[in-house]
PDB file of C-alpha atoms in Angstrom:
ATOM      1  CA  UNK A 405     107.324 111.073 211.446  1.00 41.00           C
ATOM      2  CA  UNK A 406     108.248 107.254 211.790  1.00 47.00           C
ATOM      3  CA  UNK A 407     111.477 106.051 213.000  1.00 48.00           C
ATOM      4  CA  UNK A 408     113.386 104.587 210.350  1.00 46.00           C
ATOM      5  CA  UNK A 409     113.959 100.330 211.234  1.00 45.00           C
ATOM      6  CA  UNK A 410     116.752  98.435 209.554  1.00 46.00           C
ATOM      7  CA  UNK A 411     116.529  94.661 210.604  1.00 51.00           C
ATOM      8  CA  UNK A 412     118.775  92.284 209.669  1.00 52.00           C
ATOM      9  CA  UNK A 413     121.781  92.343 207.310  1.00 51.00           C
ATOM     10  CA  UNK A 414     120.314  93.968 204.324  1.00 57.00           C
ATOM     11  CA  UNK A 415     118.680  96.278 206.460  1.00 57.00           C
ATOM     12  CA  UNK A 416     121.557  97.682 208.175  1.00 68.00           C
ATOM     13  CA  UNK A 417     123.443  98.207 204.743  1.00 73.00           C
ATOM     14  CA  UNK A 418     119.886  99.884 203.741  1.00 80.00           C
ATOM     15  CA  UNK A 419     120.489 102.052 206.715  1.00 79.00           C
ATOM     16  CA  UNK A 420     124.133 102.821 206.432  1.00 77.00           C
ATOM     17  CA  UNK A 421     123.014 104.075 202.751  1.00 81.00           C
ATOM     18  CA  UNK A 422     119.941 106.283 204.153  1.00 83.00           C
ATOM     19  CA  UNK A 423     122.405 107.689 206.030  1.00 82.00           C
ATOM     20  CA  UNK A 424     125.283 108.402 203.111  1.00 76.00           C
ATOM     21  CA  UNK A 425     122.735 110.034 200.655  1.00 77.00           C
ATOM     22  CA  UNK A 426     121.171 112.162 203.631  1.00 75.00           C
ATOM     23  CA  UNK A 427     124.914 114.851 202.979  1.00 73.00           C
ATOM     24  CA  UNK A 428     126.752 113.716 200.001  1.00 76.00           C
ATOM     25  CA  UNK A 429     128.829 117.041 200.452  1.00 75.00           C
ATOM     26  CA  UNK A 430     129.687 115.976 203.786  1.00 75.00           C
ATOM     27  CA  UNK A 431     132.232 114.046 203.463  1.00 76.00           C
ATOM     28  CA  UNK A 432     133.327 113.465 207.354  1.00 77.00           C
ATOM     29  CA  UNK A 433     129.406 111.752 207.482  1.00 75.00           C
ATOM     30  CA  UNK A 434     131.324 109.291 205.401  1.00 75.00           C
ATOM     31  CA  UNK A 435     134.093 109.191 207.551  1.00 78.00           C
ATOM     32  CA  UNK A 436     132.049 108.394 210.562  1.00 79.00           C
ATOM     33  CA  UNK A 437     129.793 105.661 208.621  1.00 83.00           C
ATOM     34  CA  UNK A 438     132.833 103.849 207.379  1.00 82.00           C
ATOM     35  CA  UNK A 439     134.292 103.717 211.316  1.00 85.00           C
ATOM     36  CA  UNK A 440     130.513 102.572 212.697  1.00 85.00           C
ATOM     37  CA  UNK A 441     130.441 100.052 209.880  1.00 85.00           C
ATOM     38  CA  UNK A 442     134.058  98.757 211.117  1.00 86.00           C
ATOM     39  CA  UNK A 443     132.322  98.281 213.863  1.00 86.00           C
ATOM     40  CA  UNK A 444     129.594  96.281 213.367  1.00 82.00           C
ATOM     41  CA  UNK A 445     131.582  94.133 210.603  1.00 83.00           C
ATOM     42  CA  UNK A 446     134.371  93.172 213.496  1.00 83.00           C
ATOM     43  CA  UNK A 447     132.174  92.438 216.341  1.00 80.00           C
ATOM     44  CA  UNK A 448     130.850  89.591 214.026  1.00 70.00           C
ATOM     45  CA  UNK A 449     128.574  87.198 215.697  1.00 71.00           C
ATOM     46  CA  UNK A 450     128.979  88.497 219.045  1.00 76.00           C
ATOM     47  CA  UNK A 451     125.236  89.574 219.253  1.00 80.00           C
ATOM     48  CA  UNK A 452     122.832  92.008 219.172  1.00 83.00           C
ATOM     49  CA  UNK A 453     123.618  93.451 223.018  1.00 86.00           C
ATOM     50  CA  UNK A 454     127.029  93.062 222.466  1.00 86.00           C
ATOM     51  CA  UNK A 455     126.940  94.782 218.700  1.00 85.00           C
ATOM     52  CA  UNK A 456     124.780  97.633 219.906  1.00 87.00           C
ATOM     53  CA  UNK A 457     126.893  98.448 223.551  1.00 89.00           C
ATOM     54  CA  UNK A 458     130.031  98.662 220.769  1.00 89.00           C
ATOM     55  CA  UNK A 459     128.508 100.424 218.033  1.00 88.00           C
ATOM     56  CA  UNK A 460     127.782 103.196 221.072  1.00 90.00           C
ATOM     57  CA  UNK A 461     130.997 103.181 222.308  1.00 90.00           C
ATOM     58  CA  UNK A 462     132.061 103.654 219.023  1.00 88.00           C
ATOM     59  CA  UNK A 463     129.656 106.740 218.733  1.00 89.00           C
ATOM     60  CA  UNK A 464     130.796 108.187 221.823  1.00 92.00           C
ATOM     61  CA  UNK A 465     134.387 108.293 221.016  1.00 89.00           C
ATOM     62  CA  UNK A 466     133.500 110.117 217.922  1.00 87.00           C
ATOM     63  CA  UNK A 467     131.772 112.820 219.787  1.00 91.00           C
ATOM     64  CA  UNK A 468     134.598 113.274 222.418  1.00 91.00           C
ATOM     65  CA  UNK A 469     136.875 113.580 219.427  1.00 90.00           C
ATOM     66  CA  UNK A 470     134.654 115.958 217.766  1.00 89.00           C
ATOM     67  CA  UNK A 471     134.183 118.133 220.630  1.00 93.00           C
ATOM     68  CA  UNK A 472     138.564 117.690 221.900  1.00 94.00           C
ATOM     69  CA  UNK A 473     139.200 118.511 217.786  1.00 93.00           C
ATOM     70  CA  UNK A 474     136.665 121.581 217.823  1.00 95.00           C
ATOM     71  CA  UNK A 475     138.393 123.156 221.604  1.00 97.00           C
ATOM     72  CA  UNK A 476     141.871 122.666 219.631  1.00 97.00           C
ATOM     73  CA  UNK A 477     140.735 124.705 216.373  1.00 97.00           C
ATOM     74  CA  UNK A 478     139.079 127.213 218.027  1.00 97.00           C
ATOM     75  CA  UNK A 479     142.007 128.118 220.172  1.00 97.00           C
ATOM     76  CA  UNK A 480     144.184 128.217 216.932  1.00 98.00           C
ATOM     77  CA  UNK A 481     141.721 130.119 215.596  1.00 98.00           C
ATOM     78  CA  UNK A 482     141.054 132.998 218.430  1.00 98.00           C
ATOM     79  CA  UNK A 483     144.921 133.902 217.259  1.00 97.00           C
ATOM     80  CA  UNK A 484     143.778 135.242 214.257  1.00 98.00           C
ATOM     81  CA  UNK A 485     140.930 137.451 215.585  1.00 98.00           C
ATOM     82  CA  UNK A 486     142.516 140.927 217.183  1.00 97.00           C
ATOM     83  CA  UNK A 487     140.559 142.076 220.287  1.00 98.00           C
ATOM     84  CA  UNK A 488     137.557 144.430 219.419  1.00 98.00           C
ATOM     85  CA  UNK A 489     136.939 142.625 215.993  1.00 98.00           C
ATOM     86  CA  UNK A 490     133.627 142.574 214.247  1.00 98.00           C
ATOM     87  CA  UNK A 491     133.299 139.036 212.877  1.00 98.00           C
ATOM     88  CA  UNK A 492     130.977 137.799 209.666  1.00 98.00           C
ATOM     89  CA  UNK A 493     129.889 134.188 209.743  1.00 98.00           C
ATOM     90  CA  UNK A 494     127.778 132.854 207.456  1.00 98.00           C
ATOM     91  CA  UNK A 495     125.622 129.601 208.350  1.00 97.00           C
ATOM     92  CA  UNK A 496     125.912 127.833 211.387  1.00 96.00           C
ATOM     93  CA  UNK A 497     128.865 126.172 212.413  1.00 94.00           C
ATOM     94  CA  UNK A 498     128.360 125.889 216.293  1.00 91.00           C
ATOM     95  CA  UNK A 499     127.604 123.473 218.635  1.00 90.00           C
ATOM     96  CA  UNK A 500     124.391 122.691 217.251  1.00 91.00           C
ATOM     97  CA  UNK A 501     125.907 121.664 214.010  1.00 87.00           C
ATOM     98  CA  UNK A 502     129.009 119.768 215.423  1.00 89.00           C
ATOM     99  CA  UNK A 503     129.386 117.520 218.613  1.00 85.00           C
ATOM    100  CA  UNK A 504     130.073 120.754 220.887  1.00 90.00           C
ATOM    101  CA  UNK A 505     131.513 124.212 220.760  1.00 95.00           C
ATOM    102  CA  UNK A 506     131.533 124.411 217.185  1.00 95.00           C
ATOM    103  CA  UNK A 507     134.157 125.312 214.165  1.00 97.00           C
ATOM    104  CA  UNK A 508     133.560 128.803 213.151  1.00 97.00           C
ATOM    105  CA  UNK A 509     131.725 129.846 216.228  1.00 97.00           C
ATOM    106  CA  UNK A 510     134.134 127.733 218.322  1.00 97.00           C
ATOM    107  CA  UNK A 511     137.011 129.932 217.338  1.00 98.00           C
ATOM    108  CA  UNK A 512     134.914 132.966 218.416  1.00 98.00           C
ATOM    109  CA  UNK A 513     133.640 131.302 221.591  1.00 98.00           C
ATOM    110  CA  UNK A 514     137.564 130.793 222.156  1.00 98.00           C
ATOM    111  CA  UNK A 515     138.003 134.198 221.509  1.00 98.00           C
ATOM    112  CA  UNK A 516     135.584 135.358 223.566  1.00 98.00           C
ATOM    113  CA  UNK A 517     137.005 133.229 226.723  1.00 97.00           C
ATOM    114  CA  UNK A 518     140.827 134.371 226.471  1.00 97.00           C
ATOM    115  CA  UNK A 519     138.961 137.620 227.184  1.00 98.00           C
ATOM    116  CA  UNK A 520     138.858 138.892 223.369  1.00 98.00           C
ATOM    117  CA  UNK A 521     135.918 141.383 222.786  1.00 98.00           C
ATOM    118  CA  UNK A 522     134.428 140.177 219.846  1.00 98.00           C
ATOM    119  CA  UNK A 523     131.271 140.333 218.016  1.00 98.00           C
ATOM    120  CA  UNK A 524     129.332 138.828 215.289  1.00 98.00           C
ATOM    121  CA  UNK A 525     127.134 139.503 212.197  1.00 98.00           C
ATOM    122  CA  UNK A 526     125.627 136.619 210.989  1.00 98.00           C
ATOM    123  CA  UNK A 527     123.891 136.389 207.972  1.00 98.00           C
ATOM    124  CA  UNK A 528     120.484 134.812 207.442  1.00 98.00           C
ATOM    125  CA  UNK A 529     121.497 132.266 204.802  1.00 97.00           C
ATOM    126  CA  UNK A 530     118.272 131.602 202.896  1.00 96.00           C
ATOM    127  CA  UNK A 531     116.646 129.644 201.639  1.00 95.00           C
ATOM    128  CA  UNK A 532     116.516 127.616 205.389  1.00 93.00           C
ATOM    129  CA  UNK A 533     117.675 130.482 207.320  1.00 95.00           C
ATOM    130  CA  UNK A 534     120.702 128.654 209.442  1.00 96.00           C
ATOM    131  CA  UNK A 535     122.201 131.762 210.204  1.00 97.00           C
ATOM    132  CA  UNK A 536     119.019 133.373 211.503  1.00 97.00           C
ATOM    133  CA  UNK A 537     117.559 130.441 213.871  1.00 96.00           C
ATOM    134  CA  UNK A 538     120.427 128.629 214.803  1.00 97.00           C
ATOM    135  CA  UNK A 539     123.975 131.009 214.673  1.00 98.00           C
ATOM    136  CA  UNK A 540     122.085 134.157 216.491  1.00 98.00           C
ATOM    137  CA  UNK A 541     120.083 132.094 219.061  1.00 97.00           C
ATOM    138  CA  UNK A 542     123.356 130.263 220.180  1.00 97.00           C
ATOM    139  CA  UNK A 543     125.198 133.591 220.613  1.00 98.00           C
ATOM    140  CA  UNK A 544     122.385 135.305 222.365  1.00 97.00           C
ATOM    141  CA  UNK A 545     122.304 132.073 224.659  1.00 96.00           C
ATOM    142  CA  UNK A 546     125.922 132.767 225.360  1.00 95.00           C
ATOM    143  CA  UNK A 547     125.980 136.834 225.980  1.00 97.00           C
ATOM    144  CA  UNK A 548     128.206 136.845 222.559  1.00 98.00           C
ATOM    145  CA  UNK A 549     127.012 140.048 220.804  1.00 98.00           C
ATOM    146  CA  UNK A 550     125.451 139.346 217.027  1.00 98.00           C
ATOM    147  CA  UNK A 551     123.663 141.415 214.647  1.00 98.00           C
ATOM    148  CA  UNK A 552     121.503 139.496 212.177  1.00 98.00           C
ATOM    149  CA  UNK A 553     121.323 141.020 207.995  1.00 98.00           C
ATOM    150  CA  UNK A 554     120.076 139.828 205.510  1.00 98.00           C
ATOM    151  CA  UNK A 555     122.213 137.807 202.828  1.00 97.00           C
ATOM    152  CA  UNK A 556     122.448 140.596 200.502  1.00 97.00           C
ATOM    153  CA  UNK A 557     123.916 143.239 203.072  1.00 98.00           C
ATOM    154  CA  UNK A 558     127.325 141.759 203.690  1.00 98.00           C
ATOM    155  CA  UNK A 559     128.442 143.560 200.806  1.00 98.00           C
ATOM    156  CA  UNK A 560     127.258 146.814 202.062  1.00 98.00           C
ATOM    157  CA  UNK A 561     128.433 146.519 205.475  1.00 98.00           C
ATOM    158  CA  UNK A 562     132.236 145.480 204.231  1.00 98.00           C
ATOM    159  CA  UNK A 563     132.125 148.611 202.465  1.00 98.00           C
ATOM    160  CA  UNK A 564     131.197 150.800 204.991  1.00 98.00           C
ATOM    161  CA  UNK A 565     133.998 148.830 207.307  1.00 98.00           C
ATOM    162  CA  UNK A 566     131.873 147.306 209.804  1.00 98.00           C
ATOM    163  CA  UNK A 567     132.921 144.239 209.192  1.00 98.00           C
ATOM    164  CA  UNK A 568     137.055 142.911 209.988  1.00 98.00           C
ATOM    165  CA  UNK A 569     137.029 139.324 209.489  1.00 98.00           C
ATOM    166  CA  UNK A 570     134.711 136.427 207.907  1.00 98.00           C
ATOM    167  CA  UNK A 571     134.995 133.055 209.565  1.00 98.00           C
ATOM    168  CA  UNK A 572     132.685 130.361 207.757  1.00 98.00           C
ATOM    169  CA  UNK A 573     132.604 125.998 208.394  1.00 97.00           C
ATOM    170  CA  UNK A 574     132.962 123.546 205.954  1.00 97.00           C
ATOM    171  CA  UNK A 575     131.514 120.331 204.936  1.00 94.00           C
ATOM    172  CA  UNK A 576     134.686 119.260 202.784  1.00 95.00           C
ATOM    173  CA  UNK A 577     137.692 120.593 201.810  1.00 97.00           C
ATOM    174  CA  UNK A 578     139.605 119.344 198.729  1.00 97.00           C
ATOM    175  CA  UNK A 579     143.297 118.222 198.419  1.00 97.00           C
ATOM    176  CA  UNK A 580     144.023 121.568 197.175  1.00 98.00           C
ATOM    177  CA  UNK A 581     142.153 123.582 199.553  1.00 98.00           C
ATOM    178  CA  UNK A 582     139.068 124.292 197.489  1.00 98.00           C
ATOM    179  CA  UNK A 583     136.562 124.870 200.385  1.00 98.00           C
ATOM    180  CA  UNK A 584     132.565 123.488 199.457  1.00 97.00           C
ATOM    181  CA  UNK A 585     130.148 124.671 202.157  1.00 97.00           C
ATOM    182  CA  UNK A 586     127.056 126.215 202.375  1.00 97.00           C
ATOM    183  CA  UNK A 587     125.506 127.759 199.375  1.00 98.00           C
ATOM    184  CA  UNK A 588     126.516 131.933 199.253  1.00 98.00           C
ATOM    185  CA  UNK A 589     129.932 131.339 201.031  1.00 98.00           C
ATOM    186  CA  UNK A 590     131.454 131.952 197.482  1.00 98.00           C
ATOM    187  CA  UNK A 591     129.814 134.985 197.057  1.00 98.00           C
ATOM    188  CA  UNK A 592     131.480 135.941 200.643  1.00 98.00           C
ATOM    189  CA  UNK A 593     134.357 135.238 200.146  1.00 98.00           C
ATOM    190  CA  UNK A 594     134.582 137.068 196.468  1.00 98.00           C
ATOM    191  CA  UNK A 595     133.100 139.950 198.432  1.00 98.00           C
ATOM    192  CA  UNK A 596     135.972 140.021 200.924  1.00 98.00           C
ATOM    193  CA  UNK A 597     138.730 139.740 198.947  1.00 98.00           C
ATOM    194  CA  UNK A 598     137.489 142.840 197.002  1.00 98.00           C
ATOM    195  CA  UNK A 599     137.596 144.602 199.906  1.00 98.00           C
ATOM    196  CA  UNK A 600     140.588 143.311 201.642  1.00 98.00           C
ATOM    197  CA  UNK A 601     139.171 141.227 204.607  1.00 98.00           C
ATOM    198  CA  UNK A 602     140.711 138.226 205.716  1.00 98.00           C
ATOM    199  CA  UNK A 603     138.450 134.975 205.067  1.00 98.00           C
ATOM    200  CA  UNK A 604     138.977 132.058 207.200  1.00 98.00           C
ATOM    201  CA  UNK A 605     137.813 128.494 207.296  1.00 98.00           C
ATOM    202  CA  UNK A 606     137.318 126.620 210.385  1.00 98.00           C
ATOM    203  CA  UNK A 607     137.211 122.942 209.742  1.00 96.00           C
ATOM    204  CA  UNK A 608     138.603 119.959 211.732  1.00 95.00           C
ATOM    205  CA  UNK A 609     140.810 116.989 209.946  1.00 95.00           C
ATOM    206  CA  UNK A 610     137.516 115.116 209.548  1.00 91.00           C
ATOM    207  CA  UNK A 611     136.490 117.515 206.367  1.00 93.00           C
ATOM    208  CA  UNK A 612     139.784 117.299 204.470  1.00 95.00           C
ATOM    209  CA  UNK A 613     139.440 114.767 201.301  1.00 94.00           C
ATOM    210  CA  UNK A 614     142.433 113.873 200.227  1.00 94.00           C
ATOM    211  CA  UNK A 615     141.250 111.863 197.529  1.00 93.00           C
ATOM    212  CA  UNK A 616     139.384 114.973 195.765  1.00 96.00           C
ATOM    213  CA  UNK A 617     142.064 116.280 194.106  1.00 97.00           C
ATOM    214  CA  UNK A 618     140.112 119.982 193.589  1.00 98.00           C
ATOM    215  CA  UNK A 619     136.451 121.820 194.160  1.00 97.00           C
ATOM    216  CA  UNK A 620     135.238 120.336 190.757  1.00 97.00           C
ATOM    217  CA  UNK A 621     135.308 116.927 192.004  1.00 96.00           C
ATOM    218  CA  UNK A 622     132.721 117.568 195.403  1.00 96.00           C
ATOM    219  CA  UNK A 623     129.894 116.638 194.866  1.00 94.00           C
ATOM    220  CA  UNK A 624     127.035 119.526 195.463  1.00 95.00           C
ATOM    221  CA  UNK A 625     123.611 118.655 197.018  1.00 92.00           C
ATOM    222  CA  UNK A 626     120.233 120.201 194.930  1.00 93.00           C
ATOM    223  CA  UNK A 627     117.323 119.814 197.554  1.00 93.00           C
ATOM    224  CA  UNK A 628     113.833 120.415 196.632  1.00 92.00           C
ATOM    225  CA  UNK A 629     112.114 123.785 195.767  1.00 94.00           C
ATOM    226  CA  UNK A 630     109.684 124.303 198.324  1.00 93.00           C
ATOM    227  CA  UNK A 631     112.588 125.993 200.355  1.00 92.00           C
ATOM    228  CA  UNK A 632     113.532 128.713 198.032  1.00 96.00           C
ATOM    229  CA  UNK A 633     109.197 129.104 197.167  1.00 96.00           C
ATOM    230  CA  UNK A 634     108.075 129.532 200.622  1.00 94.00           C
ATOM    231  CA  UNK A 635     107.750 128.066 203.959  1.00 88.00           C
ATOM    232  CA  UNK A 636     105.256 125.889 205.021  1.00 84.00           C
ATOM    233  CA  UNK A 637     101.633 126.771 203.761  1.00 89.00           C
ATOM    234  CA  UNK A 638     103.610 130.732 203.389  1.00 93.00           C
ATOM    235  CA  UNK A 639     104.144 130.259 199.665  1.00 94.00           C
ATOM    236  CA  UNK A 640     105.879 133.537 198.130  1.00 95.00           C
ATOM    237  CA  UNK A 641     106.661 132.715 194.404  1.00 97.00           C
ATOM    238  CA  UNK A 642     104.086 131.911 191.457  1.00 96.00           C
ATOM    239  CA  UNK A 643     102.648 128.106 191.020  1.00 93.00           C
ATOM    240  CA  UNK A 644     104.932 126.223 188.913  1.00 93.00           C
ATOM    241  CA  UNK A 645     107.997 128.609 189.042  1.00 96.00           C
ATOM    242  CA  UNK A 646     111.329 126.737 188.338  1.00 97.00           C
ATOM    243  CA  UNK A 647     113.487 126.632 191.050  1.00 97.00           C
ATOM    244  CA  UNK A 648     117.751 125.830 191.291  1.00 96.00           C
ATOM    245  CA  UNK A 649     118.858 125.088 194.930  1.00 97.00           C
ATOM    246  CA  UNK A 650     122.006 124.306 194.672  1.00 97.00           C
ATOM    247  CA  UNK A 651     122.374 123.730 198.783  1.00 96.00           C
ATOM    248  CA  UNK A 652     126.536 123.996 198.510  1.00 97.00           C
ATOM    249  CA  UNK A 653     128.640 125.826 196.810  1.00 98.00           C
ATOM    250  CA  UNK A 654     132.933 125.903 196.268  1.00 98.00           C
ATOM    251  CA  UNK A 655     135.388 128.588 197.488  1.00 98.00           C
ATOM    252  CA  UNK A 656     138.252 128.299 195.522  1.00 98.00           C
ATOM    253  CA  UNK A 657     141.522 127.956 197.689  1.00 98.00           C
ATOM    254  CA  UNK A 658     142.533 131.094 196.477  1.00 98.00           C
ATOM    255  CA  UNK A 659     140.314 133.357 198.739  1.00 98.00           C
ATOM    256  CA  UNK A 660     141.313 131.572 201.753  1.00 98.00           C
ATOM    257  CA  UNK A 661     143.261 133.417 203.636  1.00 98.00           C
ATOM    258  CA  UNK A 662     143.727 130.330 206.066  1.00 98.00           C
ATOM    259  CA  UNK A 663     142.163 127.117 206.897  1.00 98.00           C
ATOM    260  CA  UNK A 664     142.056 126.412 210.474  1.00 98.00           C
ATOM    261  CA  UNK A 665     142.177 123.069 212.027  1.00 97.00           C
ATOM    262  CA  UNK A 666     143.251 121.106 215.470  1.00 96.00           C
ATOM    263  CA  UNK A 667     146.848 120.437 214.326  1.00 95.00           C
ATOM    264  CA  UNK A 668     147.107 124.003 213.145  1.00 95.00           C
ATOM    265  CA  UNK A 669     146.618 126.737 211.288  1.00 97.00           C
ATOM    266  CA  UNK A 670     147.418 126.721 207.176  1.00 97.00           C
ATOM    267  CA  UNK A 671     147.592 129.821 205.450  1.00 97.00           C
ATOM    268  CA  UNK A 672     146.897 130.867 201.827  1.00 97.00           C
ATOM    269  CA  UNK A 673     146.094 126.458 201.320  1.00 97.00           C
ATOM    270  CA  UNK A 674     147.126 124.813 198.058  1.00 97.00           C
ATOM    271  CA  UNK A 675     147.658 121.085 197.538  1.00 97.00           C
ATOM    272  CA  UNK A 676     151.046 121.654 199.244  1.00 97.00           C
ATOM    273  CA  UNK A 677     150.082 123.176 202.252  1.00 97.00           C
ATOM    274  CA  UNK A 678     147.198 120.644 202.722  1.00 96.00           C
ATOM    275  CA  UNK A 679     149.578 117.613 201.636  1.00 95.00           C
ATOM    276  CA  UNK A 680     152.276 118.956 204.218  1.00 95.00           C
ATOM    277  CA  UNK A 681     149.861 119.512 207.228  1.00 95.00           C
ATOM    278  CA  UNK A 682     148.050 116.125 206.699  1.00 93.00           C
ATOM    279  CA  UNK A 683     151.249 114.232 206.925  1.00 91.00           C
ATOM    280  CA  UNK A 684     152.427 115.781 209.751  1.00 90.00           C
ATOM    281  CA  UNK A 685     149.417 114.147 211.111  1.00 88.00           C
ATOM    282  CA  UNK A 686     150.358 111.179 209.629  1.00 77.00           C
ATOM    283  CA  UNK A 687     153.407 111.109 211.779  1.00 75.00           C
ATOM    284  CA  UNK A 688     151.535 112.029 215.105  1.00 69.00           C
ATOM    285  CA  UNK A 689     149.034 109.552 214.264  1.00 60.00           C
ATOM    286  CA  UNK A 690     149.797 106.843 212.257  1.00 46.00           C
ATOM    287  CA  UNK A 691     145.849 105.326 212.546  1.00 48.00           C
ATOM    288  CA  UNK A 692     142.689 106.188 213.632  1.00 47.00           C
ATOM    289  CA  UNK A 693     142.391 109.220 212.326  1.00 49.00           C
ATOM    290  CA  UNK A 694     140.166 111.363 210.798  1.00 53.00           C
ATOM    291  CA  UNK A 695     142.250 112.128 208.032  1.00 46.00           C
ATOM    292  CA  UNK A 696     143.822 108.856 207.309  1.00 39.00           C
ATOM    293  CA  UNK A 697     140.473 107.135 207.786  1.00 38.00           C
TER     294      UNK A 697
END
């Protein structure tokens, strides 16, 4: 596969837009293109050396943030997670999907180092298996114990209580707490509730969109087919089957026991808690901030 190459002006606006329609549930990809497009606008006519060497400082401080917001969360997080607990996470939310140490798995990695025994079942997540190549090969790197099921056992295994907590990411959380992440986290979280196990969201300030005012509003990604009809040249459903893949899907703020971030943890979220924790970081810090980005 080619590079992608965006010369001149149009071209980086052409690029800046490749790059906002690759997540539109994201919404801290947004974030980050608006504060590398501040960037490039102010450095002006300083040149292409000069543009570039800012544009990576730029990049760099985002990733030291990510990683100093992710350390913060997941030591908030560990709190929450009583020594000896079996942990569900669905997707991957680690270091490979972040900047380093991760959201959901961050607050179990922090668990794990204030000397918590804790271990993991992670889901597959079909259709493009997250949870199977990505969540259990990070945890095997790291000595972290993790069982692998299928998407359709959680249910089972909740019942037969083997399972004490569910942590999950998220790609954006509305003003009111409504959670959108990947597709099946719903289902999760509907699952635990029945049976009385706390759900928590990891996220850092970065995912909070203050300007959706509920779940209805995010916008939800539909890739293309060939992930839910096979795998490569592996195809496993009939020629010309129709296909939904819906990639995201919205946990309503009710079955959140609490959202955890770097300024702190907020329990049972609603546009209250959210509006109250987000201007408390307001206060702290009055620009440059995720959240007031």
């Amino acid at each position: 596969m080619k590079p992608l190459v965006f010369g001149g002006l149009d071209g980086v606006s052409t690029g800046f837009a490749v790059l906002a329609a690759s997540r539109p549930t994201a919404v801290n990809l947004f974030w980050a293109l608006d504060r590398m497009r501040r960037v490039w606008t102010e450095a002006g006519a300083a040149g292409p050396a000069a543009v570039a060497e800012r544009l990576l400082a730029a990049a760099k401080a985002v990733h030291a943030e990510d990683v100093a917001a992710n350390h913060a969360l997941g030591k908030h997080g560990a709190a929450l997670l009583p020594d000896g607990a079996r942990v569900l996470t669905h997707c991957n939310a680690g270091a490979l999907a972040t900047a380093g140490h991760g959201t959901a798995l961050g607050v179990v990695r922090s668990a794990v180092a204030a000397g918590k025994r804790i271990s993991v079942i992670a889901d597959e997540t079909r259709p493009f298996l997250q949870g199977a190549r990505l969540t259990a090969w990070e945890l095997q790197a790291e000595g972290i114990p993790v069982t692998l099921i299928t998407d359709n056992m959680s249910g089972h295994l909740m019942a037969q209580g083997e399972i004490d907590a569910v942590i999950v990411g998220a790609d954006r959380v509305a003003a009111n707490g409504d959670v959108a992440n990947k597709i099946g986290t719903y289902m999760v979280a509907v699952l635990a509730r029945h049976h009385g196990i706390p759900f928590f969201v990891a996220a850092p300030l970065s995912t909070i969109d203050p300007a959706v005012a509920d779940g209805s509003a995010i916008p939800i990604e539909e890739r293309g087919p060939e992930e839910v009809t096979g795998f490569g040249v592996e195809q496993w459903a009939p020629a010309g089957t129709a296909v939904r893949h819906p990639a995201f899907d919205i946990t309503p703020a009710g079955l959140v026991t609490a959202l955890v971030t770097e300024a702190g943890i907020v329990e049972r979220p609603d546009a209250a808690a959210v509006t109250a924790l987000l201007k408390a970081v307001y206060r702290r810090r009055p620009s440059g901030s995720p959240a007031t980005a």
